[in-house]
XYZ file of C-alpha atoms in Angstrom:
778
model
C 29.098 -9.330 -14.394
C 30.852 -9.277 -17.639
C 32.642 -6.904 -20.026
C 32.415 -7.792 -23.647
C 34.719 -6.676 -26.445
C 34.267 -6.233 -30.311
C 34.567 -9.746 -31.741
C 33.502 -11.857 -28.688
C 31.132 -14.582 -29.233
C 28.517 -13.512 -26.606
C 25.436 -15.575 -26.175
C 22.190 -13.535 -26.673
C 21.337 -11.607 -23.492
C 17.751 -11.606 -24.132
C 17.279 -15.358 -24.559
C 16.883 -16.392 -20.971
C 13.940 -14.004 -20.662
C 12.394 -15.145 -23.962
C 12.950 -18.831 -23.476
C 11.475 -18.818 -19.914
C 8.255 -17.258 -21.122
C 9.288 -13.620 -20.191
C 8.586 -12.219 -23.687
C 5.926 -9.753 -24.156
C 4.548 -9.836 -27.757
C 1.574 -7.626 -28.842
C -1.103 -10.283 -27.677
C 0.385 -10.343 -24.285
C 0.035 -6.598 -23.754
C -1.193 -6.067 -20.210
C -4.283 -3.746 -20.623
C -5.973 -1.443 -17.859
C -9.329 -2.568 -18.996
C -10.869 -5.524 -21.040
C -10.589 -5.040 -24.718
C -13.283 -5.172 -27.203
C -12.378 -7.306 -30.125
C -12.271 -6.380 -33.910
C -12.871 -8.567 -36.840
C -12.321 -7.657 -40.483
C -14.691 -8.843 -43.157
C -12.966 -9.432 -46.421
C -13.662 -9.876 -49.930
C -14.084 -13.336 -51.308
C -13.610 -11.964 -54.842
C -10.274 -11.240 -56.702
C -12.017 -8.288 -58.532
C -15.597 -7.079 -58.091
C -17.712 -4.034 -57.652
C -19.536 -3.520 -54.515
C -23.281 -2.874 -55.522
C -24.519 -2.431 -51.881
C -23.576 -3.309 -48.100
C -26.342 -3.907 -45.665
C -25.055 -3.883 -41.954
C -28.377 -3.551 -40.168
C -28.487 -6.966 -38.976
C -24.883 -7.018 -37.881
C -25.404 -3.873 -35.942
C -28.240 -5.496 -33.730
C -26.302 -8.835 -33.175
C -25.418 -9.533 -29.535
C -22.380 -7.819 -28.108
C -21.774 -5.747 -31.210
C -20.549 -2.175 -30.503
C -19.982 -0.826 -34.127
C -19.605 -1.741 -37.728
C -17.785 0.476 -40.212
C -17.511 0.225 -44.017
C -16.023 2.032 -46.875
C -18.878 4.684 -46.746
C -18.012 5.415 -43.174
C -14.376 6.086 -44.195
C -15.415 8.516 -47.020
C -17.663 10.159 -44.505
C -14.783 10.835 -41.928
C -12.613 12.234 -44.727
C -9.887 9.881 -43.874
C -6.748 9.534 -46.232
C -5.537 6.495 -48.075
C -3.002 3.825 -46.892
C -0.082 5.640 -48.931
C 2.862 4.572 -51.074
C 5.706 6.940 -49.619
C 8.145 6.527 -52.413
C 8.041 8.966 -55.445
C 9.410 7.496 -58.781
C 9.929 8.698 -62.229
C 9.314 6.645 -65.346
C 11.979 6.430 -68.024
C 10.205 9.119 -70.085
C 10.549 11.602 -67.084
C 6.808 11.345 -66.097
C 5.871 10.454 -62.421
C 4.633 7.092 -61.670
C 0.927 6.375 -61.481
C -0.838 5.912 -57.987
C -3.252 3.577 -56.463
C -6.097 4.704 -54.096
C -6.371 2.493 -51.191
C -8.808 3.337 -48.320
C -8.723 1.358 -45.243
C -12.194 -0.299 -46.100
C -13.099 -0.782 -49.783
C -15.995 1.409 -51.163
C -17.123 0.698 -54.419
C -14.708 -1.871 -55.620
C -12.536 -4.813 -54.120
C -9.323 -5.774 -55.877
C -7.873 -9.013 -54.117
C -9.205 -11.897 -52.118
C -8.812 -10.543 -48.529
C -9.440 -6.785 -49.383
C -10.999 -5.239 -46.369
C -14.812 -4.488 -46.764
C -16.123 -3.938 -43.243
C -14.804 -3.619 -39.503
C -16.737 -5.309 -36.677
C -16.151 -4.605 -32.996
C -17.859 -6.519 -30.437
C -17.312 -7.635 -26.798
C -15.871 -10.863 -27.926
C -14.209 -12.086 -31.140
C -16.779 -14.868 -31.437
C -19.503 -12.231 -31.273
C -17.571 -10.057 -33.938
C -17.187 -13.091 -36.333
C -20.872 -14.088 -35.824
C -21.921 -10.472 -36.725
C -19.674 -10.235 -39.768
C -21.509 -13.249 -41.362
C -24.698 -11.257 -41.065
C -23.243 -8.604 -43.168
C -24.911 -8.794 -46.732
C -22.575 -7.607 -49.538
C -23.800 -7.524 -53.133
C -20.746 -7.856 -55.425
C -20.646 -7.778 -59.227
C -17.754 -9.970 -60.175
C -15.185 -8.275 -62.706
C -12.511 -10.071 -64.873
C -9.322 -10.371 -62.754
C -5.690 -11.154 -63.511
C -3.072 -12.782 -61.134
C -0.141 -13.650 -63.506
C 2.783 -11.210 -63.396
C 3.660 -11.326 -66.998
C 0.314 -11.821 -68.705
C -1.218 -8.759 -66.567
C 1.109 -6.536 -68.406
C 0.164 -7.481 -71.938
C -2.442 -5.752 -73.916
C -6.031 -7.026 -73.297
C -5.389 -7.994 -69.832
C -8.303 -6.987 -67.244
C -7.192 -3.721 -65.574
C -6.798 -3.715 -61.883
C -7.235 0.231 -61.844
C -8.995 1.852 -64.841
C -6.476 4.701 -65.079
C -3.356 2.368 -65.442
C -2.889 1.154 -68.842
C -1.812 -2.321 -69.172
C -1.652 -2.514 -65.275
C 1.808 -1.025 -65.829
C 2.123 1.521 -62.958
C 5.780 2.540 -63.668
C 8.132 1.900 -66.504
C 11.531 2.620 -64.827
C 15.225 2.137 -66.162
C 18.709 2.360 -64.768
C 22.150 2.216 -66.668
C 23.431 3.540 -69.859
C 21.132 2.171 -72.816
C 23.268 3.264 -75.685
C 26.566 1.989 -74.343
C 24.743 -1.290 -73.687
C 23.290 -1.592 -77.061
C 26.842 -0.936 -78.537
C 28.161 -3.648 -76.474
C 25.765 -6.142 -77.870
C 26.499 -5.078 -81.395
C 30.127 -5.892 -80.934
C 29.532 -9.218 -78.959
C 30.956 -12.620 -80.137
C 28.197 -14.310 -78.410
C 24.821 -13.471 -76.632
C 23.261 -15.602 -74.112
C 19.645 -15.067 -72.895
C 17.493 -16.764 -70.065
C 14.107 -16.247 -68.740
C 13.996 -16.411 -64.998
C 11.128 -16.285 -62.493
C 11.451 -15.313 -58.828
C 8.217 -16.586 -57.388
C 5.970 -14.913 -54.808
C 6.357 -15.697 -51.236
C 4.356 -15.181 -47.925
C 6.329 -13.738 -45.257
C 4.839 -15.980 -42.289
C 6.517 -14.200 -39.494
C 6.153 -16.563 -36.244
C 4.287 -13.864 -34.509
C 1.484 -12.606 -36.709
C 0.599 -9.025 -37.074
C -1.771 -7.558 -34.642
C -2.933 -4.058 -33.053
C -4.251 -2.990 -29.662
C -5.308 0.738 -29.112
C -6.094 1.992 -25.644
C -7.686 5.439 -25.343
C -7.071 7.973 -22.596
C -10.029 10.473 -22.254
C -8.076 12.779 -19.985
C -5.938 14.099 -23.065
C -7.834 12.494 -25.935
C -4.826 10.521 -26.645
C -4.395 7.012 -28.140
C -1.875 4.388 -27.427
C -1.321 1.988 -30.212
C 0.401 -1.459 -29.556
C 1.554 -3.473 -32.337
C 4.296 -5.773 -33.652
C 6.515 -3.377 -35.809
C 10.064 -2.884 -37.045
C 10.033 0.845 -35.689
C 7.368 2.916 -34.003
C 8.322 6.177 -35.987
C 7.733 4.426 -39.291
C 4.016 3.778 -38.100
C 3.066 6.927 -36.284
C 3.085 9.602 -38.770
C 1.233 7.537 -41.513
C -1.624 6.475 -39.209
C -1.955 9.706 -37.283
C -1.203 12.443 -40.055
C -1.869 10.932 -43.126
C -4.846 8.594 -42.616
C -6.727 9.450 -39.585
C -5.693 13.171 -39.448
C -5.557 13.408 -35.829
C -2.058 14.714 -35.663
C 0.876 12.674 -34.368
C 0.760 14.222 -30.810
C -2.370 12.423 -30.292
C -1.018 9.076 -30.764
C 1.793 6.977 -29.150
C 3.008 3.947 -30.662
C 4.496 1.086 -28.797
C 6.111 -2.195 -29.713
C 7.280 -4.950 -27.239
C 8.919 -8.102 -28.367
C 8.507 -9.002 -32.049
C 8.413 -12.438 -33.135
C 9.959 -11.801 -36.679
C 9.374 -9.077 -39.200
C 11.408 -9.584 -42.197
C 10.536 -6.325 -43.583
C 6.831 -6.834 -43.845
C 6.232 -5.123 -40.183
C 8.007 -1.773 -41.268
C 4.848 -0.985 -43.069
C 1.243 0.434 -42.116
C -1.493 -2.052 -42.974
C -5.094 -0.920 -43.159
C -6.060 -2.543 -39.769
C -3.836 -0.393 -37.739
C -5.716 2.973 -38.538
C -8.943 0.917 -38.273
C -8.177 -0.232 -34.551
C -7.282 3.439 -33.599
C -10.428 4.846 -35.234
C -12.495 2.187 -33.655
C -10.949 2.797 -30.216
C -11.452 6.448 -30.332
C -14.998 6.107 -31.522
C -15.921 3.766 -28.708
C -13.453 5.497 -26.215
C -12.187 2.181 -25.035
C -9.741 -0.386 -25.764
C -9.941 -2.426 -29.013
C -7.730 -5.431 -29.957
C -7.256 -7.102 -33.416
C -5.180 -10.241 -33.595
C -5.417 -12.226 -36.950
C -5.338 -15.950 -37.414
C -2.779 -17.341 -39.767
C -5.139 -17.820 -42.724
C -6.316 -13.851 -42.497
C -2.496 -13.151 -42.507
C -1.985 -15.120 -45.714
C -4.790 -12.799 -47.159
C -3.490 -9.343 -45.952
C 0.180 -9.354 -44.899
C 2.157 -7.815 -47.632
C 3.971 -10.596 -49.805
C 7.328 -10.581 -51.256
C 9.130 -11.093 -54.485
C 7.155 -11.988 -57.748
C 9.355 -11.092 -60.692
C 9.603 -12.296 -64.190
C 12.884 -11.379 -65.894
C 14.591 -11.651 -69.215
C 18.415 -11.578 -68.986
C 20.621 -11.024 -71.876
C 24.687 -10.860 -71.730
C 27.171 -9.797 -74.502
C 30.270 -11.601 -74.316
C 33.650 -11.430 -76.099
C 35.516 -14.427 -77.546
C 37.021 -15.093 -74.216
C 33.711 -15.093 -72.427
C 34.177 -11.696 -70.686
C 31.079 -9.760 -70.137
C 30.863 -6.884 -72.358
C 27.257 -5.692 -71.401
C 24.074 -6.939 -69.756
C 20.370 -5.983 -70.533
C 17.619 -7.013 -68.055
C 13.952 -6.540 -68.302
C 11.993 -7.302 -65.231
C 8.117 -7.475 -64.720
C 7.576 -6.964 -60.956
C 4.262 -7.636 -59.534
C 3.020 -5.025 -56.989
C -0.339 -6.671 -56.218
C -3.676 -4.729 -56.207
C -2.406 -1.477 -54.318
C 1.139 0.094 -54.059
C 2.429 -0.453 -50.516
C 4.709 2.000 -48.627
C 8.072 1.092 -50.221
C 6.691 -1.303 -53.111
C 8.058 0.787 -55.937
C 11.470 1.179 -54.313
C 11.995 -2.679 -53.990
C 12.351 -3.808 -57.484
C 13.910 -0.442 -58.701
C 16.273 1.504 -56.653
C 16.818 -0.964 -53.629
C 17.709 -4.042 -55.829
C 18.645 -3.286 -59.312
C 22.023 -1.690 -59.052
C 22.970 -5.300 -57.526
C 22.520 -6.588 -60.910
C 26.256 -5.560 -61.505
C 27.083 -8.284 -59.172
C 30.780 -8.683 -58.388
C 31.725 -8.457 -62.158
C 33.377 -5.695 -63.943
C 30.627 -5.712 -66.697
C 31.289 -2.149 -68.355
C 27.691 -1.395 -69.533
C 24.266 -2.612 -68.028
C 20.933 -1.384 -68.684
C 18.024 -2.469 -66.441
C 14.235 -1.749 -67.344
C 11.755 -2.583 -64.448
C 7.963 -2.513 -65.194
C 5.763 -2.321 -62.180
C 2.828 -4.384 -62.729
C -0.544 -4.234 -60.865
C -2.243 -7.751 -60.397
C -5.469 -8.776 -58.470
C -3.536 -10.186 -55.476
C -2.184 -9.028 -52.188
C 0.226 -6.122 -52.405
C 4.005 -6.733 -52.233
C 6.681 -4.828 -50.556
C 10.164 -5.545 -48.857
C 10.846 -9.076 -47.890
C 14.268 -10.080 -46.264
C 16.656 -8.634 -48.604
C 14.357 -6.398 -50.335
C 15.354 -6.501 -53.869
C 18.750 -7.724 -53.555
C 17.928 -11.537 -53.385
C 15.925 -10.998 -56.553
C 18.990 -9.481 -58.224
C 21.522 -12.164 -56.830
C 19.178 -14.930 -57.727
C 18.752 -13.522 -61.375
C 22.421 -12.607 -61.983
C 23.979 -15.850 -60.318
C 21.487 -18.313 -62.007
C 22.367 -16.412 -65.347
C 26.019 -16.571 -64.793
C 26.011 -20.313 -64.051
C 23.969 -20.594 -67.367
C 26.466 -18.516 -69.222
C 29.359 -20.880 -67.976
C 27.493 -23.917 -69.546
C 26.686 -22.238 -72.710
C 30.283 -21.147 -72.938
C 31.975 -24.525 -71.828
C 33.565 -22.855 -68.888
C 33.401 -24.143 -65.284
C 31.267 -22.038 -62.635
C 34.419 -20.785 -60.911
C 36.126 -19.814 -64.124
C 33.428 -17.724 -65.768
C 33.316 -15.969 -62.649
C 37.093 -15.495 -61.965
C 37.402 -13.936 -65.537
C 34.960 -11.232 -64.757
C 35.355 -10.397 -61.027
C 36.453 -7.041 -60.067
C 39.966 -7.278 -58.933
C 41.398 -5.981 -55.526
C 43.630 -3.615 -57.221
C 40.668 -1.991 -58.991
C 39.047 -0.924 -55.603
C 37.397 1.432 -54.991
C 35.333 0.247 -58.133
C 32.515 2.160 -59.463
C 29.879 -0.198 -61.360
C 28.268 0.533 -64.295
C 25.108 1.088 -62.235
C 26.681 3.684 -60.073
C 27.570 1.905 -56.865
C 31.059 2.347 -55.488
C 32.479 -0.910 -53.877
C 35.167 0.247 -51.167
C 36.622 -3.027 -50.279
C 36.686 -6.906 -50.855
C 38.650 -9.737 -52.402
C 35.920 -11.380 -54.294
C 37.921 -14.441 -56.053
C 39.660 -15.166 -52.651
C 36.336 -15.469 -51.017
C 35.241 -17.791 -53.811
C 38.387 -19.972 -53.741
C 38.342 -20.330 -49.845
C 34.846 -21.361 -50.126
C 35.559 -23.943 -52.589
C 38.385 -25.305 -50.546
C 36.173 -25.425 -47.526
C 33.567 -27.175 -49.660
C 36.163 -29.662 -51.000
C 35.184 -28.658 -54.467
C 37.962 -30.626 -55.963
C 36.829 -34.022 -54.297
C 33.329 -33.639 -55.704
C 33.940 -35.853 -58.957
C 34.641 -38.736 -56.476
C 31.590 -38.170 -54.378
C 29.378 -37.879 -57.538
C 30.548 -41.362 -58.575
C 29.682 -42.605 -55.282
C 26.156 -41.427 -55.394
C 25.849 -42.648 -59.005
C 26.588 -46.103 -57.704
C 23.442 -45.879 -55.414
C 21.323 -44.676 -58.196
C 21.387 -41.008 -57.135
C 22.298 -37.824 -59.316
C 24.610 -35.555 -57.363
C 25.094 -31.992 -58.243
C 27.249 -29.048 -56.771
C 26.448 -25.299 -57.333
C 27.895 -22.046 -56.247
C 26.581 -18.487 -56.110
C 28.532 -15.408 -55.232
C 26.600 -12.328 -54.173
C 26.896 -8.725 -53.069
C 24.711 -6.836 -51.173
C 24.054 -3.164 -50.851
C 22.956 -2.076 -47.284
C 23.392 -0.017 -44.213
C 22.493 2.967 -45.996
C 19.368 5.305 -45.639
C 18.758 7.942 -43.109
C 20.299 8.811 -39.883
C 20.046 6.947 -36.463
C 20.387 8.368 -33.214
C 21.384 6.753 -29.729
C 20.626 8.579 -26.763
C 22.414 7.466 -23.423
C 21.034 8.320 -19.927
C 22.599 7.507 -16.568
C 20.298 6.154 -13.698
C 20.465 6.642 -10.013
C 21.240 3.023 -9.548
C 24.408 3.047 -11.595
C 23.000 1.751 -14.781
C 23.086 3.394 -18.208
C 20.004 3.197 -20.495
C 20.534 3.366 -24.387
C 17.515 4.670 -26.326
C 17.175 3.802 -29.905
C 14.501 4.013 -32.748
C 15.279 0.782 -34.439
C 13.409 -2.378 -33.359
C 14.758 -5.699 -32.715
C 12.612 -8.431 -34.217
C 14.748 -11.487 -33.501
C 18.338 -10.330 -34.639
C 19.790 -9.754 -31.198
C 19.755 -5.906 -30.814
C 19.682 -6.213 -27.035
C 22.865 -8.268 -27.038
C 24.643 -6.440 -29.906
C 24.225 -2.628 -28.841
C 24.787 -3.614 -25.099
C 28.044 -5.259 -26.264
C 29.159 -2.489 -28.205
C 28.372 -0.037 -25.364
C 30.302 -2.396 -22.915
C 33.287 -2.565 -25.208
C 33.391 1.316 -25.764
C 32.972 2.298 -22.105
C 34.541 -0.584 -20.380
C 31.517 -1.314 -18.047
C 29.655 -4.581 -17.395
C 27.092 -5.437 -19.822
C 24.529 -5.887 -16.895
C 24.797 -2.173 -16.360
C 23.539 -1.387 -19.522
C 19.743 -1.309 -20.715
C 18.172 -0.911 -23.979
C 14.830 0.827 -24.635
C 13.073 0.468 -27.914
C 9.648 0.537 -29.207
C 7.945 3.727 -27.737
C 7.355 6.736 -29.910
C 7.252 9.171 -26.666
C 10.905 8.119 -25.640
C 12.930 6.779 -28.514
C 14.179 8.943 -31.241
C 13.596 8.468 -34.971
C 14.678 5.094 -36.777
C 13.610 1.639 -37.835
C 15.068 -1.712 -38.582
C 15.557 -2.935 -42.082
C 18.400 -3.166 -44.807
C 20.955 -4.948 -42.599
C 21.730 -1.524 -41.112
C 21.475 -1.714 -37.295
C 25.214 -2.454 -36.467
C 26.736 -0.185 -39.088
C 24.655 2.835 -38.346
C 23.032 2.350 -34.696
C 26.145 0.660 -33.616
C 28.334 3.475 -34.943
C 25.844 5.754 -33.119
C 26.724 3.881 -29.971
C 30.378 4.390 -30.248
C 29.999 8.017 -30.968
C 27.719 8.600 -27.919
C 30.267 6.661 -25.747
C 33.211 8.828 -27.120
C 31.116 12.006 -26.108
C 30.303 10.570 -22.627
C 34.135 9.820 -22.026
C 35.194 13.306 -23.384
C 32.783 14.941 -21.114
C 33.549 12.684 -18.192
C 37.299 13.697 -18.508
C 36.010 17.147 -17.644
C 34.015 16.172 -14.759
C 36.870 13.792 -13.322
C 39.544 16.667 -13.638
C 37.200 18.971 -11.659
C 36.440 16.259 -8.838
C 40.136 15.044 -8.740
C 41.442 18.676 -9.000
C 43.532 17.857 -12.083
C 44.028 18.984 -15.622
C 41.728 17.374 -18.269
C 44.733 16.531 -20.160
C 46.046 14.323 -17.401
C 42.852 12.223 -17.086
C 42.829 8.868 -18.746
C 40.073 6.434 -19.111
C 39.886 2.663 -19.205
C 37.709 -0.063 -17.984
C 35.023 2.211 -16.666
C 37.389 4.391 -14.692
C 38.774 7.830 -14.942
C 42.399 8.028 -13.537
C 45.018 10.715 -13.162
C 47.917 9.298 -15.186
C 50.632 7.900 -13.097
C 48.488 8.018 -9.895
C 46.075 5.794 -8.190
C 43.483 8.492 -7.740
C 40.493 7.383 -9.575
C 36.739 7.959 -10.359
C 34.286 5.498 -11.893
C 32.091 6.509 -14.705
C 29.048 6.178 -12.724
C 30.673 8.265 -9.779
C 31.459 10.829 -12.663
C 27.882 10.802 -13.893
C 26.499 11.696 -10.365
C 29.147 14.400 -9.911
C 28.265 15.643 -13.356
C 24.888 16.769 -11.955
C 26.552 19.110 -9.491
C 26.853 22.374 -11.152
C 30.445 22.798 -9.864
C 31.529 19.754 -11.616
C 29.350 19.806 -14.810
C 31.087 19.633 -18.096
C 31.345 22.960 -19.797
C 29.979 21.941 -23.015
C 26.643 23.723 -23.185
C 24.791 20.879 -21.745
C 24.899 21.932 -18.160
C 22.255 20.010 -16.278
C 22.302 16.967 -18.327
C 25.316 15.642 -16.565
C 26.972 12.826 -18.574
C 23.693 12.125 -20.445
C 24.220 12.669 -24.391
C 23.061 11.357 -27.658
C 24.924 10.898 -31.076
C 23.390 10.737 -34.535
C 25.037 8.670 -37.250
C 24.313 9.527 -40.874
C 25.664 6.771 -43.105
C 28.081 8.437 -45.501
C 27.927 5.460 -47.932
C 26.383 2.101 -48.193
C 28.227 -0.983 -47.299
C 28.576 -4.014 -49.619
C 29.001 -7.461 -47.773
C 29.663 -10.106 -50.358
C 30.400 -13.802 -50.326
C 30.122 -17.314 -51.837
C 27.611 -19.934 -51.154
C 28.289 -23.634 -52.198
C 25.616 -26.147 -52.169
C 26.145 -30.247 -52.733
C 23.071 -32.172 -53.100
C 21.625 -35.434 -54.295
C 18.516 -36.157 -56.310
C 16.479 -39.422 -56.421
C 15.461 -39.542 -59.975
C 12.665 -41.959 -59.196
C 10.766 -39.367 -56.806
C 12.329 -36.064 -57.731
C 13.413 -35.716 -53.959
C 16.385 -33.224 -53.234
C 18.607 -33.806 -50.198
C 21.127 -31.196 -49.438
C 24.479 -32.940 -48.349
C 26.912 -30.285 -47.693
C 26.211 -26.432 -47.506
C 29.306 -24.055 -47.338
C 29.265 -20.165 -46.806
C 32.285 -18.056 -46.933
C 31.390 -14.305 -46.158
C 33.134 -11.009 -46.124
C 31.363 -8.889 -43.640
C 34.220 -6.374 -42.885
C 34.441 -7.273 -39.166
C 32.279 -9.590 -37.127
C 30.940 -7.766 -34.048
C 29.807 -11.123 -32.564
C 30.564 -14.316 -34.377
C 28.022 -16.373 -32.626
C 25.066 -13.940 -33.588
C 26.392 -13.519 -37.078
C 26.225 -17.470 -37.762
C 22.748 -17.415 -36.275
C 21.640 -14.899 -38.714
C 23.402 -16.723 -41.738
C 21.865 -20.104 -40.560
C 18.419 -18.286 -40.523
C 18.813 -16.604 -43.972
C 20.067 -19.810 -45.646
C 16.979 -21.608 -44.342
C 14.671 -19.080 -45.811
C 16.668 -19.153 -48.957
C 16.445 -22.852 -49.168
C 12.676 -22.750 -48.433
C 12.475 -20.514 -51.521
C 14.488 -22.753 -53.615
C 12.717 -25.875 -52.756
C 9.350 -25.369 -51.371
C 7.626 -22.206 -50.866
C 5.431 -20.658 -53.342
C 2.342 -18.339 -53.341
C -0.171 -19.580 -55.858
C -3.312 -17.969 -57.140
C -5.636 -19.612 -59.262
C -5.832 -17.982 -62.734
C -9.413 -18.933 -63.322
C -10.913 -17.709 -59.975
C -8.227 -15.391 -58.437
C -8.347 -17.351 -55.327
C -5.291 -17.927 -53.097
C -4.534 -21.554 -53.297
C -1.819 -21.467 -50.782
C -3.809 -19.777 -48.179
C -2.717 -21.667 -45.027
C 0.134 -23.909 -43.660
C -1.470 -26.833 -45.173
C -1.026 -25.685 -48.402
C 2.069 -23.306 -48.202
C 5.174 -25.335 -47.780
C 7.430 -23.807 -45.083
C 11.031 -25.158 -45.039
C 11.226 -27.954 -42.524
C 14.180 -29.411 -40.614
C 14.511 -32.187 -43.308
C 15.459 -29.861 -46.052
C 17.341 -27.083 -44.233
C 21.116 -28.343 -43.979
C 23.715 -27.567 -41.463
C 26.004 -24.767 -42.636
C 29.698 -24.714 -42.936
C 30.502 -20.977 -42.207
C 33.472 -19.029 -42.382
C 34.736 -15.457 -43.312
C 37.552 -13.767 -45.296
C 36.863 -10.192 -44.202
C 38.018 -7.000 -45.711
C 37.353 -3.991 -43.362
C 34.589 -1.692 -44.675
C 36.117 1.785 -45.109
C 32.938 3.827 -44.947
C 32.000 3.379 -41.122
C 33.834 3.441 -37.976
C 33.232 -0.219 -36.909
C 34.384 -1.622 -40.273
C 31.247 -3.743 -40.495
C 29.122 -4.421 -43.658
C 25.818 -5.664 -42.652
C 24.808 -9.298 -42.416
C 21.161 -9.847 -41.577
C 19.877 -10.625 -45.115
C 22.957 -12.264 -46.658
C 22.028 -15.851 -45.977
C 18.738 -15.492 -47.779
C 20.545 -13.886 -50.593
C 23.117 -16.308 -51.606
C 21.015 -19.432 -50.971
C 18.364 -19.661 -53.737
C 20.838 -19.432 -56.527
C 23.345 -21.820 -54.945
C 20.701 -24.637 -54.423
C 19.180 -24.142 -57.930
C 22.627 -24.170 -59.611
C 23.375 -27.561 -57.942
C 20.165 -28.985 -59.047
C 20.924 -28.012 -62.706
C 24.287 -29.384 -62.401
C 22.889 -32.720 -61.197
C 20.231 -32.912 -63.996
C 22.086 -31.510 -66.961
C 24.187 -34.240 -67.962
C 21.405 -36.769 -67.600
C 18.432 -34.801 -69.203
C 19.936 -31.905 -70.990
C 17.931 -29.490 -68.878
C 19.553 -26.055 -68.512
C 17.204 -24.202 -66.223
C 14.443 -24.954 -63.791
C 12.574 -22.242 -61.992
C 11.858 -22.150 -58.204
C 10.538 -23.727 -56.045
C 11.972 -26.976 -57.442
C 9.439 -29.278 -55.649
C 10.013 -33.099 -55.916
C 6.884 -33.194 -58.167
C 8.095 -30.409 -60.518
C 11.556 -32.176 -60.702
C 10.117 -35.476 -61.264
C 8.231 -34.208 -64.283
C 11.478 -32.709 -65.685
C 12.989 -35.794 -65.415
C 10.334 -37.960 -66.862
C 9.639 -35.602 -69.686
C 13.383 -35.779 -70.742
C 13.648 -39.352 -70.158
C 10.594 -39.722 -72.520
């Protein structure tokens, strides 16, 4: 039995269960009856009209139970898979929309677009039957390049969206920014590409639906980031059966990274098929299918301009971004490059005038949406790659250009030119401490040692700020059980972060009880409150709600203890799970009080008679939090092969307060791994000529591997957040935000003096880097 406090490094409580095979992921769900298997027939074309679909042979194939097409979707009157975020263009008109039925009817718009659903007794029978479906396509011109798709004359993905620009949005003061450029002593410009990525969670998406004829109710099992994000979209908006007819459940989740927040077309398909057959239906994709159907991330092309005075201080910044949204608008897709990330283009700097213009671009590719960081990594990469470029153009060092323009502690709270209010931080100190930990001063000697071995050594830094822990409210419900345990119910959903440890640790610290006496329930729409996981918000919001419900329990428990112990409530103290009459040895444990509270004569007099000490607390975030930090990457390049080896990687972060430093380090290490992967290897590539996905498997899509992901030297210089009771700032996405610019800045530092190269785009693969080196040498 153990009690844990805030700040203790606690090993993950869920790990013994997961590491010994006790996890239950979607494919492990124990079913009451054998499941029929679903298979989705997908478009082989990037863009084509569907002239006809003949399913007669498929329906007669062995084991086949049903075949659905877009005509069946239309016949049933089902709704489209929606985009949930309204957005106005800069001229005040609303954004355009894109119709996305579960199954395409007249037209397919990307390779992998669902065309038919086959359900059979076995997966092999379903696949065999799908091969018998005859689809007559008439190919149409397609477009897959983000920037080119927005130019006049590009093929239209949707006929009603001119130039494929689904929205033209802006943030900031255009007049003030234009004025800053007019008085500038120097203007620096850079074009920056943030390439498209495939999420590739360890556990793929999947869905299983059971049907209960006794109440005409369905239970949908799936790998999600919150069941209440799924249920109303599937039940109310698409299938129109009403939320009471659908229960959504999620077990263990093998990674989400944003992608599993959203409803994909297969989820309502599986519920529809299950209800039609009145039996269990299961759909589990293979990895290749996931490449063609999971929402993807990033894919921006940006032009950045900075106006500077004679001392290289930032006067104004102008950013134009073309953001690919794929063939259809996904749930939050229009939010990610606009309201989610654009305000972070202010960074940690005092820039007095900023204007951001984002053009949402439709392309014949898989839709994009949130991916770890959701707009903030895109902003941080753009700004920090640009600031390093500005340093080189002005003859300043990377740290000096930043120090001159940082917001100072005396200026806090500071309202940026894009409207965010930073409440706390010491940005230059964080950078200087990071440089000290990385031994920045000793770098020239190490560079000389590398040169003596024929290697090019570089060092790069990136500072960052992330806007997180905002959004809607989160509720934690607490229920006492007869076996002297406490169950917490919360609507967010762990998908690898360690919620089971973190929330139980907070409850243990708040109530002074053993962590083994606390259980956590997530992932059941019948019993958990509203909520979801995303935006590094769990500890700041759900953690604060856990503290809130603990405070309510203690307050009520004092009334109960006073009644049982025949004392005044003002004479009752509480510590270490025990109520005590001050100055005496007369006590009542928390669990004894919980049992006594069920007795009407001892029940707390707060209007919740009958509930005992059970209670709930809803935390509505009063403001966003702004974690920040400095990443420093030191690497070597072999000029003969273009191979990059990261030698040292240092992170100095400000997370306000560390709830569990061990869990925190794990989050940072994982995020750095993903960020290094984007910088050096990962790239979703579509062929311009055919529109085919060329990187459609793990043979072609280069995951970060152990030989490129470095050990991380991690430390913190925290400034307490002032906008939540725990003082925390959110940390789940930070590693993936700071890593890409730090790595690319180090690469440019290594090659600039040898080749004159001022910028390279991600991913900086050995092949692409070798070409740069050879072309400059020639």
